[in-house]
């Protein structure tokens, strides 16, 4: 299968001369993050904001290990990286690279540059000391806001220069591609004012809408005009989105010119079902209504990614739908997690996600964690670890089958114990709940998750938790489990004893390599298959071969 996919990748990745580089590729409206030449599923954890310091990192790795995460998302602070103008200090980055390699974990670096959550608190001190040169926006009526201005050429140039230096450094020191993606800025946008009302911004606002944006509007776009003339009541927000996206796009392009890793921007979301006015959220960020503006203004950004802190299912699913588009790869770089929310990893996969990463999962014990439970313990990490442990041994295969459009997932919702996933010739019927709770209404809390992917006409990859999975032939015969193998993809030559120690809780370094081969651990039969395939929390993945009688 891989051999048939590779030529397609080669064609798709022509824009980067080095095909060993991580990249985001698109085919038939689906997307993959390619790492070491093959689709990769990012099972991530984002550290707390102040965790990327030498004394803090020892409190990060044990959590990553416990989670079975394959990627750590962690910041690079502009204030630390460029303590004096033009003098760069890569020591934090270098330490991270060394420790990530030791722990066999990939990195996604988060560039805390001009924007961090809509503010500019990570500007180096020498910049903070010159607020006239590196200004914040001015709201309607002259009130200063704590958001940086996207109209400062000096600040944009300084950010592009520093980000370029970071990417140049990565190119020099990371030949093995420990860093697989970089986030440019963090939740860029404006708080407290829908846009900048400074004299410089006013001049642009009453001037012509840029031709690239008119072009992005397609047929029927007005011939031209000022922002209020072209966009009416949306003019303030669209102007801000264009201005910020254009700035971030310039920073991204400067980095990409040095080293073309995949780049993304994360978004603080607006309510996906009942959005309020732009003044009620971070205006100008890559919210769902302005993705088209970001695409037009910042072509160097590969992915616009939602930070999903919505913890009701309807909103969560809607966000996944809004950001999974033929022209946008779904990546969830920050999200909530809990006993029930950890199942949303499977929901994201069902929408084609290339990665999913909860926020704030380390042992630095940031005490006022606004996400909920304030202290990280193994118990608080366990629900996420459950999803990652199931996926880790089949990570490459899951990513490959998802890119090929062969993968579906089911996530339990209260009161809906049954779900059906239709494939070519077969339907998978998921029944959530254990024992007596099945059919009776599902698990006591909605924790069930299931993943089914078609590997061949009668062959499936199946895994799940707190559910039973069975199959129905669409041609009417009775389903027969011909062979059910429990196993994992291992690097050829991995010893059985190391796999056993992995299964007992240590990291499974043997899993998930690009040349992984399926290793059968044992067959399921008898009680294990007579009434469908039962999943609690334990089993590894199954290769299932079906027939009819
Ligand atoms: C979203 C931001 O992107 C993160 O850096 C962090 O501040 C979280 N919110 C949680 O507070």
XYZ file of C-alpha atoms and ligand atoms in Angstrom:
560
model
C 0.000 0.000 0.000
C 2.785 2.354 0.935
C 4.449 1.840 -2.426
C 1.283 3.007 -4.169
C 1.037 6.109 -2.001
C 4.612 7.263 -2.290
C 4.580 8.540 -5.897
C 1.522 10.607 -5.026
C 3.371 12.193 -2.105
C 6.289 12.967 -4.365
C 4.004 14.904 -6.695
C 2.222 16.662 -3.884
C 5.334 17.721 -2.087
C 7.127 19.214 -5.043
C 7.196 22.612 -3.321
C 9.826 21.350 -0.894
C 13.013 20.046 -2.453
C 13.786 17.895 0.611
C 11.167 15.150 0.683
C 12.433 13.864 4.029
C 11.100 17.067 5.632
C 7.852 16.884 7.551
C 5.054 18.248 5.419
C 1.318 18.568 5.166
C -0.091 16.999 2.004
C -3.563 16.985 0.501
C -5.163 14.461 -1.802
C -8.844 14.122 -2.773
C -9.763 16.699 -0.125
C -8.085 14.710 2.662
C -4.877 15.599 4.450
C -1.884 13.966 6.080
C 1.041 15.139 8.142
C 4.001 13.347 6.613
C 6.900 12.616 8.950
C 9.836 10.533 7.736
C 8.019 9.959 4.454
C 4.777 8.501 5.818
C 1.533 9.743 7.414
C 1.976 10.449 11.113
C -0.684 10.850 13.794
C 0.307 13.440 16.370
C -0.725 12.173 19.808
C 0.276 15.274 21.666
C 0.363 17.032 24.980
C 0.931 20.748 25.390
C 2.911 21.853 28.407
C 1.940 24.799 30.565
C 3.042 28.211 29.360
C 6.078 28.502 31.637
C 7.305 24.909 31.433
C 10.023 25.331 28.817
C 12.845 26.172 31.220
C 15.720 23.901 32.257
C 14.420 23.458 35.832
C 10.886 22.770 34.653
C 11.488 20.184 31.937
C 12.114 17.327 34.390
C 8.483 17.821 35.485
C 7.271 17.579 31.901
C 8.755 14.328 30.578
C 7.232 11.934 33.143
C 3.768 13.148 32.163
C 4.526 12.711 28.459
C 5.767 9.221 29.153
C 2.759 8.278 31.249
C 0.413 9.601 28.567
C 2.044 7.639 25.748
C 2.134 10.922 23.837
C 4.423 10.887 20.822
C 4.744 14.688 20.615
C 5.322 17.490 23.097
C 3.997 20.918 22.161
C 6.008 23.516 24.032
C 6.780 27.229 23.714
C 9.799 29.172 22.539
C 9.710 32.566 24.234
C 10.776 35.573 22.182
C 11.916 37.316 25.391
C 14.306 34.423 26.112
C 15.356 33.786 22.504
C 16.366 37.375 21.700
C 17.409 38.983 25.007
C 19.196 41.788 23.154
C 18.393 43.084 19.684
C 19.825 40.670 17.121
C 21.545 38.464 19.758
C 19.890 35.075 19.819
C 20.039 32.548 22.629
C 19.047 29.055 21.413
C 19.948 27.341 24.711
C 16.357 26.488 25.705
C 15.659 25.128 22.225
C 18.840 23.056 22.206
C 18.080 21.565 25.598
C 14.582 20.675 24.471
C 15.873 18.970 21.345
C 18.383 16.924 23.333
C 15.830 15.851 25.931
C 13.098 15.119 23.400
C 15.474 12.818 21.522
C 16.419 11.092 24.755
C 12.733 10.470 25.424
C 12.023 9.587 21.771
C 9.348 12.232 21.505
C 8.753 14.652 18.630
C 8.323 18.373 19.210
C 5.941 21.039 18.013
C 7.416 24.398 18.935
C 5.077 27.274 19.744
C 6.534 30.647 18.808
C 5.351 33.013 21.531
C 6.193 36.100 19.473
C 4.172 39.269 18.941
C 0.925 37.584 20.028
C 0.258 35.357 22.997
C -3.491 34.998 23.661
C -4.127 38.323 21.914
C -1.589 40.197 24.048
C 2.115 40.877 23.552
C 3.520 39.784 26.886
C 6.420 37.798 25.422
C 8.076 40.755 23.683
C 11.711 41.047 24.809
C 12.309 43.671 27.495
C 14.160 45.913 25.059
C 10.972 46.073 22.992
C 8.618 46.546 25.946
C 10.767 49.566 26.882
C 9.867 51.247 23.560
C 6.049 51.167 23.408
C 5.901 53.931 20.800
C 8.002 51.862 18.385
C 6.275 48.571 19.270
C 2.745 49.776 19.983
C -0.490 48.288 21.181
C -3.742 48.972 19.373
C -5.872 52.001 20.149
C -9.563 51.348 20.612
C -12.493 53.509 19.507
C -12.322 56.752 21.466
C -8.555 56.499 22.024
C -8.476 53.861 24.770
C -5.296 51.740 24.754
C -5.824 48.015 24.627
C -3.480 45.228 25.746
C -3.206 43.803 22.225
C -0.308 44.489 19.857
C -0.876 46.559 16.747
C -0.626 44.665 13.453
C 0.230 47.986 11.794
C 3.714 48.395 13.235
C 6.266 47.756 10.503
C 9.085 47.826 13.093
C 7.454 45.122 15.219
C 6.636 42.949 12.193
C 10.210 43.225 10.924
C 11.615 42.399 14.366
C 9.333 39.360 14.708
C 10.133 38.122 11.190
C 13.839 38.537 11.928
C 13.651 36.582 15.188
C 11.393 33.851 13.798
C 13.695 33.530 10.798
C 16.625 33.087 13.189
C 14.747 30.359 15.065
C 13.966 28.425 11.890
C 17.530 28.869 10.627
C 18.803 27.443 13.882
C 16.423 24.463 13.675
C 17.598 23.740 10.165
C 21.176 23.665 11.379
C 20.672 21.502 14.464
C 17.712 19.247 13.687
C 18.631 17.061 10.763
C 16.628 14.163 12.281
C 13.408 16.227 12.308
C 12.663 16.026 15.991
C 10.621 19.187 15.367
C 7.756 18.273 13.057
C 5.764 21.530 13.022
C 5.961 25.059 14.337
C 3.108 27.213 15.575
C 3.526 30.848 14.536
C 2.411 33.171 17.384
C -0.193 32.002 19.880
C -3.885 32.795 19.444
C -3.274 36.052 17.561
C -6.152 38.516 17.723
C -7.341 41.582 19.597
C -9.080 41.937 22.906
C -10.995 44.961 24.063
C -11.426 46.480 20.625
C -12.638 44.989 17.385
C -9.643 46.569 15.611
C -6.960 49.203 15.772
C -8.334 52.760 15.500
C -4.932 54.493 15.480
C -4.427 57.193 12.813
C -2.264 54.776 10.769
C -4.964 52.103 10.904
C -7.727 54.612 10.048
C -5.857 55.578 6.907
C -5.715 51.957 5.761
C -9.344 51.339 6.753
C -10.628 54.155 4.575
C -8.235 53.192 1.761
C -8.855 50.453 -0.820
C -9.365 46.796 0.114
C -6.259 44.925 -1.153
C -6.655 43.285 -4.563
C -5.636 39.826 -3.202
C -8.594 39.859 -0.847
C -11.042 40.944 -3.556
C -9.693 38.128 -5.677
C -10.244 35.638 -2.846
C -13.928 36.651 -2.836
C -14.243 35.062 -6.272
C -16.825 35.802 -8.932
C -19.265 38.495 -7.891
C -16.723 40.397 -5.777
C -17.135 44.166 -5.963
C -14.673 45.963 -8.234
C -13.149 47.716 -5.247
C -13.700 50.294 -2.551
C -12.802 51.085 1.024
C -13.312 48.496 3.779
C -16.679 49.922 4.894
C -17.802 50.164 1.262
C -16.933 46.555 0.451
C -17.743 44.839 3.749
C -20.356 47.019 5.466
C -21.017 45.912 9.033
C -18.257 43.267 8.856
C -15.642 45.813 7.847
C -14.053 46.316 11.294
C -13.561 42.601 11.981
C -12.467 41.711 8.429
C -9.991 44.581 8.417
C -8.517 43.327 11.672
C -8.368 39.728 10.423
C -6.636 40.819 7.223
C -4.161 43.026 9.103
C -3.220 40.377 11.666
C -3.137 37.518 9.141
C -0.979 39.577 6.798
C 1.469 40.338 9.621
C 1.599 36.712 10.816
C 1.900 35.556 7.219
C 4.975 37.756 6.766
C 6.552 36.336 9.926
C 5.743 32.799 8.759
C 7.172 33.434 5.294
C 10.432 34.688 6.797
C 10.720 31.460 8.805
C 9.720 29.250 5.904
C 12.327 30.840 3.667
C 14.942 29.612 6.154
C 13.486 26.159 6.777
C 10.186 25.000 5.249
C 8.625 23.021 8.092
C 4.808 22.886 8.295
C 3.539 26.023 10.039
C 0.202 26.599 11.696
C -1.705 29.285 13.555
C -3.969 28.416 16.477
C -7.252 30.199 17.035
C -9.171 31.276 20.115
C -12.647 30.368 18.892
C -15.930 32.161 18.774
C -19.031 30.228 19.770
C -19.473 27.847 16.821
C -23.251 27.551 17.194
C -24.413 30.960 18.402
C -21.593 33.415 17.709
C -21.914 36.820 19.323
C -20.508 40.057 17.894
C -16.749 40.325 17.222
C -16.390 42.356 20.418
C -17.318 39.217 22.408
C -14.304 37.137 21.268
C -10.730 37.631 20.116
C -11.342 39.636 16.956
C -9.058 39.119 13.972
C -7.868 35.618 14.914
C -8.543 32.657 12.640
C -12.152 32.224 13.766
C -14.424 30.171 11.511
C -15.962 33.190 9.751
C -12.618 34.600 8.585
C -10.695 31.464 7.610
C -10.955 32.593 3.983
C -9.304 35.898 4.852
C -6.450 34.134 6.650
C -5.968 31.777 3.687
C -5.703 34.740 1.316
C -3.490 36.883 3.553
C -1.083 34.262 4.899
C -0.280 31.609 2.280
C 2.882 30.572 4.182
C 0.651 29.162 6.940
C -0.228 25.530 6.187
C -2.941 24.977 8.768
C -5.470 27.070 10.703
C -6.078 25.143 13.887
C -8.842 25.421 16.503
C -8.084 25.476 20.235
C -11.166 23.595 21.418
C -12.182 24.521 24.950
C -15.876 23.919 24.206
C -16.858 21.048 26.428
C -20.293 20.262 25.119
C -20.390 17.725 22.313
C -22.535 19.722 19.895
C -20.088 22.613 19.934
C -17.069 20.310 19.825
C -18.365 18.500 16.726
C -19.295 21.768 15.045
C -15.767 23.101 15.500
C -14.342 19.910 13.994
C -16.655 20.318 10.993
C -15.784 23.987 10.544
C -12.006 23.437 10.476
C -11.897 20.128 8.535
C -12.109 21.489 5.010
C -10.682 20.493 1.647
C -8.465 23.587 1.921
C -7.630 23.153 5.619
C -6.112 20.255 7.521
C -7.763 19.464 10.837
C -5.288 19.719 13.702
C -6.392 20.231 17.317
C -3.359 21.780 19.015
C -5.100 22.588 22.303
C -8.150 21.117 23.920
C -9.773 20.172 27.183
C -9.480 16.672 28.468
C -11.217 14.757 31.222
C -12.754 11.348 31.808
C -15.339 11.997 29.124
C -13.640 14.582 26.892
C -10.651 12.329 26.230
C -12.928 10.381 23.871
C -13.011 13.457 21.607
C -9.622 12.387 20.326
C -11.593 9.729 18.436
C -14.149 12.295 17.246
C -11.319 14.396 15.821
C -9.877 11.348 14.055
C -13.275 10.652 12.561
C -13.120 14.112 11.000
C -9.685 13.378 9.532
C -7.504 15.048 12.176
C -3.735 14.678 11.828
C -3.183 15.425 15.504
C -4.894 16.073 18.826
C -3.301 17.570 21.910
C -4.817 18.540 25.253
C -3.406 21.607 27.020
C -1.498 21.810 30.287
C -0.516 18.183 30.789
C 2.663 18.280 32.820
C 3.664 18.043 36.464
C 4.824 21.661 36.880
C 1.643 22.108 38.924
C 0.628 25.494 37.719
C -1.796 26.137 40.544
C -4.550 28.252 39.007
C -5.041 26.167 35.901
C -8.190 27.671 34.396
C -8.987 24.440 32.593
C -10.556 22.806 35.596
C -8.855 20.366 37.913
C -5.872 22.325 39.029
C -3.310 19.649 39.796
C -1.983 17.130 37.344
C -1.808 13.589 38.666
C -1.651 10.204 37.023
C -5.363 9.949 37.714
C -6.066 13.179 35.821
C -3.868 12.048 32.914
C -5.343 8.527 32.759
C -8.317 9.249 30.465
C -6.050 10.777 27.816
C -3.503 8.025 28.314
C -6.258 5.515 27.592
C -6.857 6.960 24.117
C -3.154 7.334 23.380
C -2.298 3.814 24.582
C -4.889 2.392 22.220
C -3.636 4.431 19.278
C 0.128 4.386 19.796
C 0.788 0.817 18.598
C -1.137 1.500 15.347
C -0.414 5.195 14.940
C 1.119 4.980 11.461
C -1.577 2.628 10.182
C -4.337 4.838 11.579
C -2.809 7.893 9.888
C -2.393 6.010 6.600
C -5.941 4.637 6.569
C -7.401 8.004 7.553
C -5.565 9.721 4.694
C -6.935 7.033 2.362
C -10.505 7.773 3.550
C -10.966 4.299 5.051
C -11.363 5.160 8.728
C -14.429 5.954 10.837
C -14.951 6.477 14.531
C -17.814 6.463 16.992
C -17.920 8.384 20.234
C -20.496 7.723 22.914
C -23.169 10.309 23.623
C -25.493 10.010 26.617
C -28.546 7.916 25.829
C -27.341 6.678 22.429
C -25.855 3.232 23.095
C -25.870 2.154 19.444
C -24.030 3.642 16.475
C -23.427 2.180 13.025
C -20.439 2.877 10.791
C -20.921 1.939 7.140
C -18.055 0.626 5.026
C -17.772 -0.986 1.631
C -19.740 -4.273 1.973
C -19.878 -4.213 5.780
C -21.384 -2.176 8.598
C -19.774 -1.988 12.021
C -22.308 -1.823 14.843
C -21.016 -0.218 18.020
C -22.809 -0.881 21.289
C -21.490 1.327 24.089
C -21.442 0.134 27.670
C -20.106 -2.791 29.569
C -22.078 -5.878 30.528
C -25.611 -5.002 31.639
C -25.286 -1.391 30.603
C -25.063 -2.241 26.937
C -28.366 -1.653 25.151
C -29.745 -0.436 28.479
C -28.485 3.064 27.710
C -24.725 2.887 27.537
C -22.021 3.599 30.110
C -22.913 5.510 33.278
C -20.835 8.408 31.932
C -20.212 8.696 28.192
C -16.685 7.312 27.967
C -17.049 4.911 25.024
C -14.912 5.305 21.908
C -14.396 3.116 18.865
C -12.294 3.185 15.711
C -12.840 0.944 12.691
C -10.862 1.131 9.451
C -11.207 -0.978 6.328
C -7.900 -2.551 5.282
C -9.286 -4.791 2.528
C -12.663 -6.045 1.226
C -13.212 -8.186 4.354
C -10.422 -6.918 6.618
C -10.592 -4.318 9.339
C -8.462 -2.632 11.950
C -10.585 -2.356 15.094
C -9.974 -0.779 18.485
C -12.007 0.816 21.207
C -12.827 1.238 24.875
C -15.996 0.621 26.922
C -17.905 -0.840 24.004
C -18.707 -3.908 21.974
C -18.130 -3.893 18.204
C -19.753 -6.298 15.773
C -20.202 -6.414 12.003
C -23.112 -6.949 9.625
C -22.717 -8.009 6.036
C -24.505 -5.624 3.680
C -25.186 -8.489 1.295
C -27.323 -10.352 3.801
C -25.241 -13.377 4.924
C -24.511 -14.087 8.580
C -21.285 -12.573 9.845
C -18.481 -15.031 10.541
C -15.305 -13.989 12.392
C -12.787 -15.931 10.284
C -9.781 -14.668 12.195
C -9.319 -12.054 14.911
C -5.719 -11.142 15.714
C -4.710 -8.977 18.646
C -1.379 -7.323 18.044
C 0.624 -4.209 17.321
C 2.860 -2.683 14.681
C 6.449 -3.081 15.753
C 9.790 -2.135 14.393
C 11.271 -5.247 12.779
C 13.590 -6.928 15.249
C 11.952 -5.525 18.420
C 12.207 -8.145 21.143
C 9.146 -9.690 22.726
C 10.389 -8.865 26.209
C 10.613 -5.163 25.442
C 7.068 -5.292 24.078
C 5.861 -6.999 27.219
C 7.469 -4.306 29.362
C 5.828 -1.706 27.096
C 2.460 -3.285 27.595
C 3.058 -3.136 31.329
C 3.265 0.626 31.265
C 6.671 1.682 30.003
C 6.920 3.621 26.801
C 6.625 1.466 23.722
C 9.550 2.709 21.692
C 9.250 -0.306 19.493
C 5.898 0.888 18.187
C 5.051 3.084 15.288
C 8.203 3.190 13.208
C 7.870 3.975 9.514
C 8.645 0.374 8.620
C 6.498 -1.134 11.339
C 5.245 -4.660 10.758
C 2.183 -6.249 12.311
C 3.060 -8.613 15.124
C 0.376 -11.045 16.207
C 0.227 -11.379 19.976
C -2.604 -13.873 20.142
C -5.849 -14.882 18.437
C -9.286 -14.085 19.836
C -11.926 -16.826 19.656
C -14.605 -18.462 21.789
C -16.005 -16.131 24.456
C -13.883 -13.300 23.042
C -15.730 -13.318 19.687
C -18.972 -15.282 20.111
C -21.037 -12.202 20.977
C -19.005 -9.528 19.196
C -15.701 -7.937 20.151
C -15.647 -6.569 23.696
C -13.431 -3.668 24.713
C -12.909 -2.319 28.205
C -9.564 -0.552 28.595
C -7.017 -3.224 27.968
C -6.665 -4.834 24.577
C -4.397 -3.734 21.865
C -5.673 -3.341 18.327
C -7.347 -6.111 16.367
C -6.942 -7.193 12.769
C -10.287 -8.739 11.910
C -11.018 -10.914 8.866
C -14.702 -11.451 8.150
C -16.688 -13.929 6.117
C -20.328 -15.000 5.784
C -22.222 -18.277 5.992
C -5.109 29.128 25.317
C -3.664 29.502 25.088
O -3.335 29.320 23.739
C -2.709 28.724 25.978
O -1.406 29.208 25.823
C -3.165 28.817 27.404
O -3.104 30.137 27.839
C -4.557 28.238 27.460
N -5.458 29.065 26.705
C -5.107 27.964 28.842
O -5.186 28.985 29.655
